[in-house]
Coordinates of C-alpha atoms and ligand atoms in Angstrom, one line a residue:
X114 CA 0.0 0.0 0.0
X115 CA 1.3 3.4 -1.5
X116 CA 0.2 6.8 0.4
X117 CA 0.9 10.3 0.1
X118 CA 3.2 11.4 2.1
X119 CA 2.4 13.0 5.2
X120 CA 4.2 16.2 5.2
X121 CA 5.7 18.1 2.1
X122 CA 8.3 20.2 3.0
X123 CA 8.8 23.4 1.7
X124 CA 11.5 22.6 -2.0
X125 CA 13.9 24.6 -1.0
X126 CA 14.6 23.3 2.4
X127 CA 13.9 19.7 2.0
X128 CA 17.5 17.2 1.4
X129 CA 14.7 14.3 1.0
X130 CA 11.2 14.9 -0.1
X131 CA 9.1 11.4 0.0
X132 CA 7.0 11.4 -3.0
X133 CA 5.5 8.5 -1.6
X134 CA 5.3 6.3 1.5
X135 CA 5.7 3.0 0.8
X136 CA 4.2 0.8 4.2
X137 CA 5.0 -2.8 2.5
X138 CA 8.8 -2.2 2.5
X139 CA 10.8 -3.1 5.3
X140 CA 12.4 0.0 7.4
X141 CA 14.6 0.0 9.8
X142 CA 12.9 1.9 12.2
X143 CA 9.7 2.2 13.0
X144 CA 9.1 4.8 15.9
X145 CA 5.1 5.0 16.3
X146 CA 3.9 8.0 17.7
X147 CA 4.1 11.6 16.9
X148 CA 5.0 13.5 20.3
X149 CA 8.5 14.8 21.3
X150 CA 9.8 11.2 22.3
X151 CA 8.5 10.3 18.4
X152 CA 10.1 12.9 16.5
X153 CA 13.4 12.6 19.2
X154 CA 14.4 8.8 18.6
X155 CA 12.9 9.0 14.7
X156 CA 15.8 11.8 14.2
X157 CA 17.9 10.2 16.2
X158 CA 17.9 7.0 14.0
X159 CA 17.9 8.9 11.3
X160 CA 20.8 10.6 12.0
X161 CA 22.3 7.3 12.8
X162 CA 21.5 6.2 9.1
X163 CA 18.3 4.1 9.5
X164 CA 15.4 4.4 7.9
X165 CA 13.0 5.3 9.7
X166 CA 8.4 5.3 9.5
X167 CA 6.7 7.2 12.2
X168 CA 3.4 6.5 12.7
X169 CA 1.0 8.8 14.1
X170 CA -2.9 7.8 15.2
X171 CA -3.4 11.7 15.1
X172 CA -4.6 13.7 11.5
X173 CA -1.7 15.8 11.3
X174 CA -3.3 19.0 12.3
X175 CA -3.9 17.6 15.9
X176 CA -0.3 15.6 15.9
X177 CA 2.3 15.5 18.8
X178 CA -0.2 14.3 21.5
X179 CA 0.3 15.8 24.5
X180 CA 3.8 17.4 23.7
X181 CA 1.5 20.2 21.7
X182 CA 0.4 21.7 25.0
X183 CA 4.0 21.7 27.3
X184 CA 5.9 24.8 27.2
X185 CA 9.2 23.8 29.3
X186 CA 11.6 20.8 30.0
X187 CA 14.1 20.5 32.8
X188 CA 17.4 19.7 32.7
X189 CA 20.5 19.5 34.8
X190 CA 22.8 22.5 33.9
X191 CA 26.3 23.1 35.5
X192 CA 26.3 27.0 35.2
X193 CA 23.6 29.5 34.0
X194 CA 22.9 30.0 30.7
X195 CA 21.4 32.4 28.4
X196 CA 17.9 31.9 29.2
X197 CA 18.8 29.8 32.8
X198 CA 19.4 31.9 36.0
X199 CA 21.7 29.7 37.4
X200 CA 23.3 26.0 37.8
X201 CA 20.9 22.9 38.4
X202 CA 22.9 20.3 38.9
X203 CA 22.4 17.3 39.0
X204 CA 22.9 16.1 42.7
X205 CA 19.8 19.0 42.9
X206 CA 17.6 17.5 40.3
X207 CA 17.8 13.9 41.6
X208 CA 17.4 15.5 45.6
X209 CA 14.3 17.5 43.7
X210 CA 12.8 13.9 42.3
X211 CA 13.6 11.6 45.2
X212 CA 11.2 14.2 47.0
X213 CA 8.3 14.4 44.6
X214 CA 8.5 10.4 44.0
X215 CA 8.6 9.5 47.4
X216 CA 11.5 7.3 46.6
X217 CA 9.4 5.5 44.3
X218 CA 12.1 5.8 41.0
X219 CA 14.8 3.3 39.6
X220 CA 17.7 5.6 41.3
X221 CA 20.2 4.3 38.6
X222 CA 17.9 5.0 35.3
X223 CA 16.9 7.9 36.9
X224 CA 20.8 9.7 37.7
X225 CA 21.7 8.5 34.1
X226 CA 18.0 10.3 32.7
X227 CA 19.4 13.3 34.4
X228 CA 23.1 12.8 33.3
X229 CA 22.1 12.4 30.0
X230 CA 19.4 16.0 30.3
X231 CA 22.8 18.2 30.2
X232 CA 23.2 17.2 26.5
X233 CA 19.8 17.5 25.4
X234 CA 19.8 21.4 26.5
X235 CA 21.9 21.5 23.7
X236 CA 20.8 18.5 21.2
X237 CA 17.6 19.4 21.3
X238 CA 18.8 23.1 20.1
X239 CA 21.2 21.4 17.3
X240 CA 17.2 19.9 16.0
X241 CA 16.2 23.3 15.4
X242 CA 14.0 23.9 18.8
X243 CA 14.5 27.6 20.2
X244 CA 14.6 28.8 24.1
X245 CA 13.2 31.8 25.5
X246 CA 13.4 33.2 29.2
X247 CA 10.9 32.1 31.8
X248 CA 8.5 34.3 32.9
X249 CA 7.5 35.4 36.4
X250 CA 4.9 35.1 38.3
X251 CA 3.7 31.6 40.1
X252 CA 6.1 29.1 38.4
X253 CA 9.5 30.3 39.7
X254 CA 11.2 28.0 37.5
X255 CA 13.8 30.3 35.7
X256 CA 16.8 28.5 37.3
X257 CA 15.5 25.3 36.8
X258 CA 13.5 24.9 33.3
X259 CA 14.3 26.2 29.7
X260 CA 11.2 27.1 28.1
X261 CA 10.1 26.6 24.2
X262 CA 9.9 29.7 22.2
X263 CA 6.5 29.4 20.9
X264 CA 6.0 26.6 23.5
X265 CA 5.2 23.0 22.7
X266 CA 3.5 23.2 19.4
X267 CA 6.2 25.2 17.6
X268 CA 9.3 22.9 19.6
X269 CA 7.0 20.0 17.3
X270 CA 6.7 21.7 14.7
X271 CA 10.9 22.8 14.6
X272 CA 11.3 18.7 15.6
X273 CA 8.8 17.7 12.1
X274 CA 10.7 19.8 10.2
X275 CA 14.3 18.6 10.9
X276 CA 12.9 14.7 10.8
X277 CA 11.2 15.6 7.3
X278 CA 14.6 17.4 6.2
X279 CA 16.7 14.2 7.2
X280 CA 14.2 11.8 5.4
X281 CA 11.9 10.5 7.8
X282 CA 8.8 9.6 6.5
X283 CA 5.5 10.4 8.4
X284 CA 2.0 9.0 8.1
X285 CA -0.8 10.6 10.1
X286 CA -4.4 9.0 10.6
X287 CA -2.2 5.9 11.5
X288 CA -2.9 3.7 14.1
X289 CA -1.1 0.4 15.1
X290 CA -3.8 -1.6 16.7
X291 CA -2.1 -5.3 16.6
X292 CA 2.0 -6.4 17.0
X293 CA 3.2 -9.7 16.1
X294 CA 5.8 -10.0 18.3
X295 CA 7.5 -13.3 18.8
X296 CA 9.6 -14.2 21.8
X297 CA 10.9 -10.8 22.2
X298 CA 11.2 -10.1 18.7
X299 CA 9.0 -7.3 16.7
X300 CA 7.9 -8.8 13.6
X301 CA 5.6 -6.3 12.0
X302 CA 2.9 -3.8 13.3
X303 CA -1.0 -3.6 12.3
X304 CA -2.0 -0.3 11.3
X305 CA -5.3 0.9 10.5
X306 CA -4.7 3.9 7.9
X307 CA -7.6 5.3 5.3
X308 CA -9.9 2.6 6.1
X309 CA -7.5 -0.4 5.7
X310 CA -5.3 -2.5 7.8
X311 CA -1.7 -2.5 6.5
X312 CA 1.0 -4.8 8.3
X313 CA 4.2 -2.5 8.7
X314 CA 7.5 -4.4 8.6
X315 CA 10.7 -2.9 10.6
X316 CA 13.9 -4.5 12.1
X317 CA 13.7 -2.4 15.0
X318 CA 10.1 -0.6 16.8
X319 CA 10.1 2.2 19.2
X320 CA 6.9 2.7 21.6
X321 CA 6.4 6.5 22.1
X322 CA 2.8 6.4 22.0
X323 CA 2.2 8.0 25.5
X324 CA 0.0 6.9 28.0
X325 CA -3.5 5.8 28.6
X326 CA -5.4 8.9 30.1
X327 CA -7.6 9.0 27.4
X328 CA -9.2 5.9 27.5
X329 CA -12.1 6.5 30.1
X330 CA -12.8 2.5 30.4
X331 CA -9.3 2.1 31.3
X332 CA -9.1 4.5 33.9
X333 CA -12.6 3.4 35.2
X334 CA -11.0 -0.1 35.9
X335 CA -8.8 1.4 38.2
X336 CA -11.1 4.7 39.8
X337 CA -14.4 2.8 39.2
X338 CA -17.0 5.2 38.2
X339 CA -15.8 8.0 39.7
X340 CA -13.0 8.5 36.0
X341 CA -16.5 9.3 34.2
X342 CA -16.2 12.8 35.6
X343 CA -12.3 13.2 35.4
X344 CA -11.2 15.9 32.2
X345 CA -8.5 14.7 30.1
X346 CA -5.8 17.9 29.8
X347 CA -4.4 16.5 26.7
X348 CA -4.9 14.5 23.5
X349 CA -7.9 12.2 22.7
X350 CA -5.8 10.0 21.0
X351 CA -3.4 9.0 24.0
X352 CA -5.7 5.8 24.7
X353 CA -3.2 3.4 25.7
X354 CA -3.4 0.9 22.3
X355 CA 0.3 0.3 22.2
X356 CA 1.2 0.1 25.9
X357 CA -2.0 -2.8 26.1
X358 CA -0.5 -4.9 23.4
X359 CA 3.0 -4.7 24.9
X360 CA 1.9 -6.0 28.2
X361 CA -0.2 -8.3 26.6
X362 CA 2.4 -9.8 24.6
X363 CA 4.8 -9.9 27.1
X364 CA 7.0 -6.5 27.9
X365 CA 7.2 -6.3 31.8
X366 CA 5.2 -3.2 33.1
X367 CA 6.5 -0.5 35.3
X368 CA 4.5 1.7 37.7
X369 CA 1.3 1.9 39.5
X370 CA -1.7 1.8 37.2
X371 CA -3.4 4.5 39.8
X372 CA -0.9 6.3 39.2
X373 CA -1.0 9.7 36.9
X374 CA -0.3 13.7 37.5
X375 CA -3.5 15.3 38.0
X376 CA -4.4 18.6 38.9
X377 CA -7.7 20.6 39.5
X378 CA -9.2 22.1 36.5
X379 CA -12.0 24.7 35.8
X380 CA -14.9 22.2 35.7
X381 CA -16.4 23.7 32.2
X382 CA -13.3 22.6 30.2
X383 CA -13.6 20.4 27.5
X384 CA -13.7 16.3 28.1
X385 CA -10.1 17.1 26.2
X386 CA -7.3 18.9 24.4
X387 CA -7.6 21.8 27.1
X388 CA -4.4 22.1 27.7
X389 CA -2.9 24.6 30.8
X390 CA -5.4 27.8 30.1
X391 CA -8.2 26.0 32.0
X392 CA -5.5 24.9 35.0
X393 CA -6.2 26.9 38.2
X394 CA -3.7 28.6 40.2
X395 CA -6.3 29.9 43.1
X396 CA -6.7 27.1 46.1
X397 CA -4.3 28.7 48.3
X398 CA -6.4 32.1 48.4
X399 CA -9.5 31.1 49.5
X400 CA -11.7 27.7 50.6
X401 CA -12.2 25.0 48.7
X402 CA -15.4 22.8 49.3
X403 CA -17.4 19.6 48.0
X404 CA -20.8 19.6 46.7
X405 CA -22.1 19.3 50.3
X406 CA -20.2 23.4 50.4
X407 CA -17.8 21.3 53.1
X408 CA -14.2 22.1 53.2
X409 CA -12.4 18.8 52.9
X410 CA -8.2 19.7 52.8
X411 CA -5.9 22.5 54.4
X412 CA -5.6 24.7 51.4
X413 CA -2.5 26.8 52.8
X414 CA -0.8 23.6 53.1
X415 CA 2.7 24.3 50.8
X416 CA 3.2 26.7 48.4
X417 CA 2.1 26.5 44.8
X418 CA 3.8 24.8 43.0
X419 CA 4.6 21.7 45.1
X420 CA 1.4 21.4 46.6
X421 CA -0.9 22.2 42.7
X422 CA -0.4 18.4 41.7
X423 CA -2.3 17.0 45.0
X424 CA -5.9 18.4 43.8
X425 CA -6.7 16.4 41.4
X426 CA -6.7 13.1 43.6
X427 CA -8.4 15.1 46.2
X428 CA -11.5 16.3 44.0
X429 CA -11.7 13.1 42.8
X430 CA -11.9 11.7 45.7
X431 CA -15.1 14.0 46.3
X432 CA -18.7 13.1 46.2
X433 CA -19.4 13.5 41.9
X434 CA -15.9 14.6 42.2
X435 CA -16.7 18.2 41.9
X436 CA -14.9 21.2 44.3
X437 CA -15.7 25.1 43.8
X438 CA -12.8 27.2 45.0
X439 CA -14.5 30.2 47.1
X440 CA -12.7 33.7 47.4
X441 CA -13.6 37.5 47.8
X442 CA -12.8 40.9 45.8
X443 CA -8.8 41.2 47.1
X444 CA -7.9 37.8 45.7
X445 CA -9.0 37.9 42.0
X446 CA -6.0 40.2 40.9
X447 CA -3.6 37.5 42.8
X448 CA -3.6 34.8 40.6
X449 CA -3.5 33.9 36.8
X450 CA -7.2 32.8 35.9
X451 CA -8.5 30.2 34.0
X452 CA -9.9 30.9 30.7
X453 CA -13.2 31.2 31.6
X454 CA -14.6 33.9 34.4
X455 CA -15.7 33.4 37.8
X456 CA -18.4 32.9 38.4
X457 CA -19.6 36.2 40.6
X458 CA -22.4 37.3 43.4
X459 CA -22.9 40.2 45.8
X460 CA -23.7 37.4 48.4
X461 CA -22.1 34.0 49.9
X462 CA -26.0 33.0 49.5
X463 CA -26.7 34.3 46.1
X464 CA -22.9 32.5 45.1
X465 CA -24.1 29.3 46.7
X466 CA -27.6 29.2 44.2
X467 CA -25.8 30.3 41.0
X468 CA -23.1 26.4 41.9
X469 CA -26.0 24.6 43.0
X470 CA -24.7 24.8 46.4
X471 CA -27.2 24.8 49.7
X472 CA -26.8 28.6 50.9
X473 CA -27.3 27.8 54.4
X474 CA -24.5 25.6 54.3
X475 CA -22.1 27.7 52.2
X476 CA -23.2 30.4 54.4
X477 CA -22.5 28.5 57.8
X478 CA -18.8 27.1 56.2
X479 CA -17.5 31.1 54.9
X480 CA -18.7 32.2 58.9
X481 CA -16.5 28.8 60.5
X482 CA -14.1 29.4 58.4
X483 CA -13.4 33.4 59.2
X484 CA -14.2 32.9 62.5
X485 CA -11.2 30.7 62.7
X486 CA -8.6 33.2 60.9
X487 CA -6.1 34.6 62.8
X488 CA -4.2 38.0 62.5
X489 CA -1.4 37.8 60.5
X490 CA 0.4 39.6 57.7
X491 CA -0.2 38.2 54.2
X492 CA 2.6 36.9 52.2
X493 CA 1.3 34.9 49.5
X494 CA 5.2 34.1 48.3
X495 CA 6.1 32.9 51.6
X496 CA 4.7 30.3 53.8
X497 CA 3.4 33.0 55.8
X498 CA 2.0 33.5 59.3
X499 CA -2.1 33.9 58.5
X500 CA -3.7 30.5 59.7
X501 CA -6.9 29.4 61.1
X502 CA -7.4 28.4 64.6
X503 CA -9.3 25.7 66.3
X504 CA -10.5 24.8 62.6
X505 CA -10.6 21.0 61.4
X506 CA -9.3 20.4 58.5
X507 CA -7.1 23.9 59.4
X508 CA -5.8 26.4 56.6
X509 CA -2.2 26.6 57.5
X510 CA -1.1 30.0 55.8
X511 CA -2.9 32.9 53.5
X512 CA -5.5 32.0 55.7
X513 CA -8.0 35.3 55.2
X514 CA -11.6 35.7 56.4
X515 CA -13.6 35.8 53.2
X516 CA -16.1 39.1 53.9
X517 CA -15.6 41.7 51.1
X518 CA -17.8 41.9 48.1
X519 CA -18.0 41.0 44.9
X520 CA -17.4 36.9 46.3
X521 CA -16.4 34.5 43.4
X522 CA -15.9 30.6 42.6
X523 CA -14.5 28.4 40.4
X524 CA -16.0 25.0 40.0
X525 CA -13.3 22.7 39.3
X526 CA -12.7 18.9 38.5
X527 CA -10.0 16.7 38.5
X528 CA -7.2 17.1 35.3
X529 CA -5.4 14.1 33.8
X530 CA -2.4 15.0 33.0
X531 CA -0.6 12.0 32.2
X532 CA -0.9 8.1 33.3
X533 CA 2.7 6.7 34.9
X534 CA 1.9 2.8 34.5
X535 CA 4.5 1.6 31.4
X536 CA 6.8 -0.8 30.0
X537 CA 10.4 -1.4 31.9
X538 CA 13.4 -0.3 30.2
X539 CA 17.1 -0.3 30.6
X540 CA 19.2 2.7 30.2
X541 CA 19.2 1.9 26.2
X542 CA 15.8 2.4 26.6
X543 CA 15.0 -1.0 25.2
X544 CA 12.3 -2.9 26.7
X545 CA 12.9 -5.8 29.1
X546 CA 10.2 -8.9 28.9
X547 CA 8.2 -10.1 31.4
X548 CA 11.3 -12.9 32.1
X549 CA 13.3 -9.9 32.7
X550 CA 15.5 -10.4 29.2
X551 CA 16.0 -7.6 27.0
X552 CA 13.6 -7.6 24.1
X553 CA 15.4 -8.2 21.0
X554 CA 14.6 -5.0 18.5
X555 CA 11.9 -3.1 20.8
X556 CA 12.9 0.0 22.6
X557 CA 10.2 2.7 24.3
X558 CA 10.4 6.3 25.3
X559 CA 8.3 9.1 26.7
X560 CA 4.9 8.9 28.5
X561 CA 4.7 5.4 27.4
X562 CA 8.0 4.4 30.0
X563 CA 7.7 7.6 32.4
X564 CA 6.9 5.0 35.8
X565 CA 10.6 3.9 35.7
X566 CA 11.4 7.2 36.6
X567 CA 8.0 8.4 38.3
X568 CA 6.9 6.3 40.4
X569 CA 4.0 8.4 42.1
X570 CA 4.1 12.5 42.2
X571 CA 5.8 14.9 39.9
X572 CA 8.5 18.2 38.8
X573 CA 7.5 20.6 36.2
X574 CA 8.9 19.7 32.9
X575 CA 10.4 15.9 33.4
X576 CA 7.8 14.9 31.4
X577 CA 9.8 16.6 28.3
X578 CA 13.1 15.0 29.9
X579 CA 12.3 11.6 30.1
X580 CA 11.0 12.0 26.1
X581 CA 14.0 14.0 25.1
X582 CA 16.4 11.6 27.0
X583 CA 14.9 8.2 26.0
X584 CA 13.6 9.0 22.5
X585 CA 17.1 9.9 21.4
X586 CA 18.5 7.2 22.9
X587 CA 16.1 4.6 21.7
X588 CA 16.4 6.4 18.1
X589 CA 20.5 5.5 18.2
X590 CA 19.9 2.0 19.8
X591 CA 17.0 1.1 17.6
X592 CA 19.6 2.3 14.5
X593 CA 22.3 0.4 16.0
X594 CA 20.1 -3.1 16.7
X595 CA 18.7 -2.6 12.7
X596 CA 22.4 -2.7 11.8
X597 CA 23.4 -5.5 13.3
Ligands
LIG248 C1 -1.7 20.5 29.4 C2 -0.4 19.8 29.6 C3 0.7 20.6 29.8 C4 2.0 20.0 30.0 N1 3.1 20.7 30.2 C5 4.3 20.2 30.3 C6 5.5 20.9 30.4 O1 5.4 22.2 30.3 N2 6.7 20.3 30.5 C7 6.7 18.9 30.6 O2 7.8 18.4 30.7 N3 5.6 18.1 30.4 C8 4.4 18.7 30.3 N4 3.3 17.9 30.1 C9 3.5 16.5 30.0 C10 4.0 16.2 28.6 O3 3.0 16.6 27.7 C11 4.4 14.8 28.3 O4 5.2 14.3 29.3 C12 5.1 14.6 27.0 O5 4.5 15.4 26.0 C13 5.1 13.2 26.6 O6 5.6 13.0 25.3 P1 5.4 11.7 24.5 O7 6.0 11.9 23.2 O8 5.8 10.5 25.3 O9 3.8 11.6 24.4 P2 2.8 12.5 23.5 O10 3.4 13.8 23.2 O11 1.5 12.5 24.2 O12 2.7 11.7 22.1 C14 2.1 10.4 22.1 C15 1.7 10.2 20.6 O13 1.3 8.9 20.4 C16 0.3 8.8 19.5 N5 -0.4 7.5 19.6 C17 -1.1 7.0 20.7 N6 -1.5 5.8 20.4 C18 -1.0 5.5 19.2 C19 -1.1 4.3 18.4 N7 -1.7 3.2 18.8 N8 -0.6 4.3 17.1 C20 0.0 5.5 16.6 N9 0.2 6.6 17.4 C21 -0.4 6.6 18.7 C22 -0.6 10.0 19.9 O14 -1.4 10.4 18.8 C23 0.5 11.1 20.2 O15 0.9 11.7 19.0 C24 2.1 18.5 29.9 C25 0.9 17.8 29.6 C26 -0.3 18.4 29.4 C27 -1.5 17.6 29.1

């Protein structure tokens, strides 16, 4: 089967222009998935003189899952940079992810990811994606991150370009849904493209197909009914296919399948694709409560960011898992808001009927609650001294009575971010079977192996790392293995 190929680059630019994509030849490589870990290990074979077939399930306007909606990665730096404030290095950024994981991370995998994220500052610069300087405000990650210019979709697009320039060919609208893969061995991959199923031949595959947060049924096997109400942050078409048919054919998993980073989102976002305008920064300056208008969590716990990541688990753990975030008139300038308004009354009572909240109870929770603040002075960049008293579950800091007119709320829900269950790999990022022997030609990066370095909880941008990191790696290995 002949198809057109999926992106023409511009004449002038292009060293190889497919005129056609030819899916009954045998490649080298075939890397399926579209996303940074993709387009890293497809030019990274590339470069290493394979030839290389990436398959994406996306049409290309949607392509790069969830990759389209990041806008920084982190990486261990010895000194400042350009665009970085200062050093990171890497005894900080493995201190930074023993924290957030709890311990739960292969230490050696993880020291060599972070090793290794010193030369993709720069590699991933050499394939044509651009840095600008973080901004302010809530993230105070300019020491720490390097942000894209353009953010996520235009680091893709810059990564699409330089694969299409080196001669990788790309077919959108192409799902694998089947692998024959024989003790340890990839054979060929079934892919359903313009109506037909195709069997796709390649010495060597690379998994960078993400992870499963899109599949609802999935999810609900693990969070039971509750996952019916949970917004997906990113891509429909992350649904977990490819991870399934590994397991089920034998790759050893990695991770906790309850595992995944989700945060609270404004609660009128779209089942998907919303992507970070419909995240909200707010919790810490005012209450949050349940559908009952019940407090339910110390909202002045940590400062943002290391405590954003725990409110997704908490409002799903709610009744219809459904929060509204409750403030007055001298928090809305504080924080950046989501992309739609609050929602906004002259009263706690006339607030409560426009959320479908009881207004006696919203009423009676607002009155405990400022009853229970303390005097302090207010510090929302510290962890500062205004805390409630006496209150159970307490607001530790920021903690102000809620009394001055116009009162606002955010309904919110729980945001998947990403899932962390995945397939075990060594630091070649090839796959290790269930036997625990390395697969013969099958190597996986990104989303779709993130639990052998994230075993529960989170930093801002390792996502992008363990892509950048593993997807070049698994490029030059998968090269290397269709050699031989
Ligand atoms: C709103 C949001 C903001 C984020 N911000 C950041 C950030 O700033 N920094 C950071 O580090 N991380 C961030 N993340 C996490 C980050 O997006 C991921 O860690 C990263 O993009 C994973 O890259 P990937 O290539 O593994 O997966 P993806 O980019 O999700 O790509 C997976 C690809 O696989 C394709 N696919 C799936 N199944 C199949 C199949 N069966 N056949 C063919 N193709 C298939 C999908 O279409 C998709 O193109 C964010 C995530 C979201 C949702």
């Amino acid at each position: 089967m002949r198809v057109q190929p999926a992106l023409s680059a511009s004449p002038a630019v292009a060293q190889v222009t497919p005129t056609t994509v030819d899916l009954t030849r045998r490649y080298d490589v075939l890397v399926v998935g579209g996303g940074n870990a993709a387009l890293c290990a497809a030019i990274s074979a590339r470069r290493s003189g394979a030839s290389v077939l990436v398959l994406e399930a996306a049409p290309k306007f949607y392509r790069g899952g969830n990759t389209r909606h990041t806008r920084n990665m982190r990486c261990a730096h010895d000194s400042a940079t350009e665009i970085l404030t200062g050093p990171y290095t890497e005894d900080e950024f493995w201190e930074d992810l023993l924290r957030v994981t709890g311990g739960q991370t292969d230490e050696e995998l993880a020291r060599f990811m972070i090793r290794e994220s010193k030369e993709i500052l720069h590699w991933i610069v050499e394939q044509g994606v651009r840095w600008q300087p973080s901004l302010g405000g809530t993230l105070s990650l300019g020491r720490t991150n390097s942000f894209f210019l353009g953010g996520g979709r235009a680091m893709l697009n810059a990564l699409y370009l330089t694969a299409e320039r080196l001669g990788v060919e790309v077919v959108y609208d192409a799902e694998v849904v089947d692998l024959d893969i024989q003790d340890g061995t990839f054979v060929s991959a079934r892919v359903m493209h313009a109506g037909s199923a195709v069997d796709v031949r390649a010495a060597s595959l690379v998994a960078a197909a993400g992870g499963f947060e899109a599949n609802i049924e999935w999810l609900k096997e693990h969070w039971g009914e509750a996952a019916e109400n949970f917004l997906i942050r990113g891509t429909p078409y992350n649904r977990g296919s490819m991870l399934k048919l590994l397991l089920d054919k034998g790759v050893k998993p990695v991770g906790d399948p309850t595992q995944c980073h989700a945060v609270a989102i404004d609660a009128r976002a779209p089942k998907f694709d919303g992507g970070i305008i419909t995240r909200l920064d707010c919790v810490v300056f005012g209450i949050v409560v349940n559908k009952n208008a019940q407090r339910f969590y110390d909202e002045g716990e940590d400062i943002w960011p290391k405590r954003y990541a725990i409110w997704g688990r908490l409002v799903a753990a709610q009744p219809d898992q459904i929060a509204y975030i409750i403030f007055d008139a001298p928090s809305l300038e504080l924080f950046m808001p989501s992309l739609y308004p609050p929602v906004r009354a002259d009263t706690i009572p006339e607030l409560a009927g426009k959320l479908g909240l009881s207004p006696e109870a919203l009423q009676e929770t607002v009155e405990t609650f400022n009853r229970a603040v303390r005097p302090g002075t207010f510090d929302h960049t510290i962890l500062d001294d205004c805390r409630t008293e006496g209150l159970t579950p307490p607001k530790s800091h920021w903690a102000r009575a809620i009394r001055t007119a116009p009162f606002y709320a955010y309904p919110v829900r729980p945001g998947i971010t990403f899932t962390y269950l995945g397939t075990r790999v060594n630091r070649d990022a090839r796959m290790i079977m269930a036997d625990d022997r390395p697969a013969a030609n099958m190597f996986s990066a990104g989303e779709i192996m993130a639990g052998n370095v994230l075993g529960k909880g989170y930093a801002a941008g390792i996502g992008m790392t363990i892509g950048s990191v593993f997807g070049r790696i698994a490029g030059r290995e998968a090269a290397r293995n269709a050699r031989n």
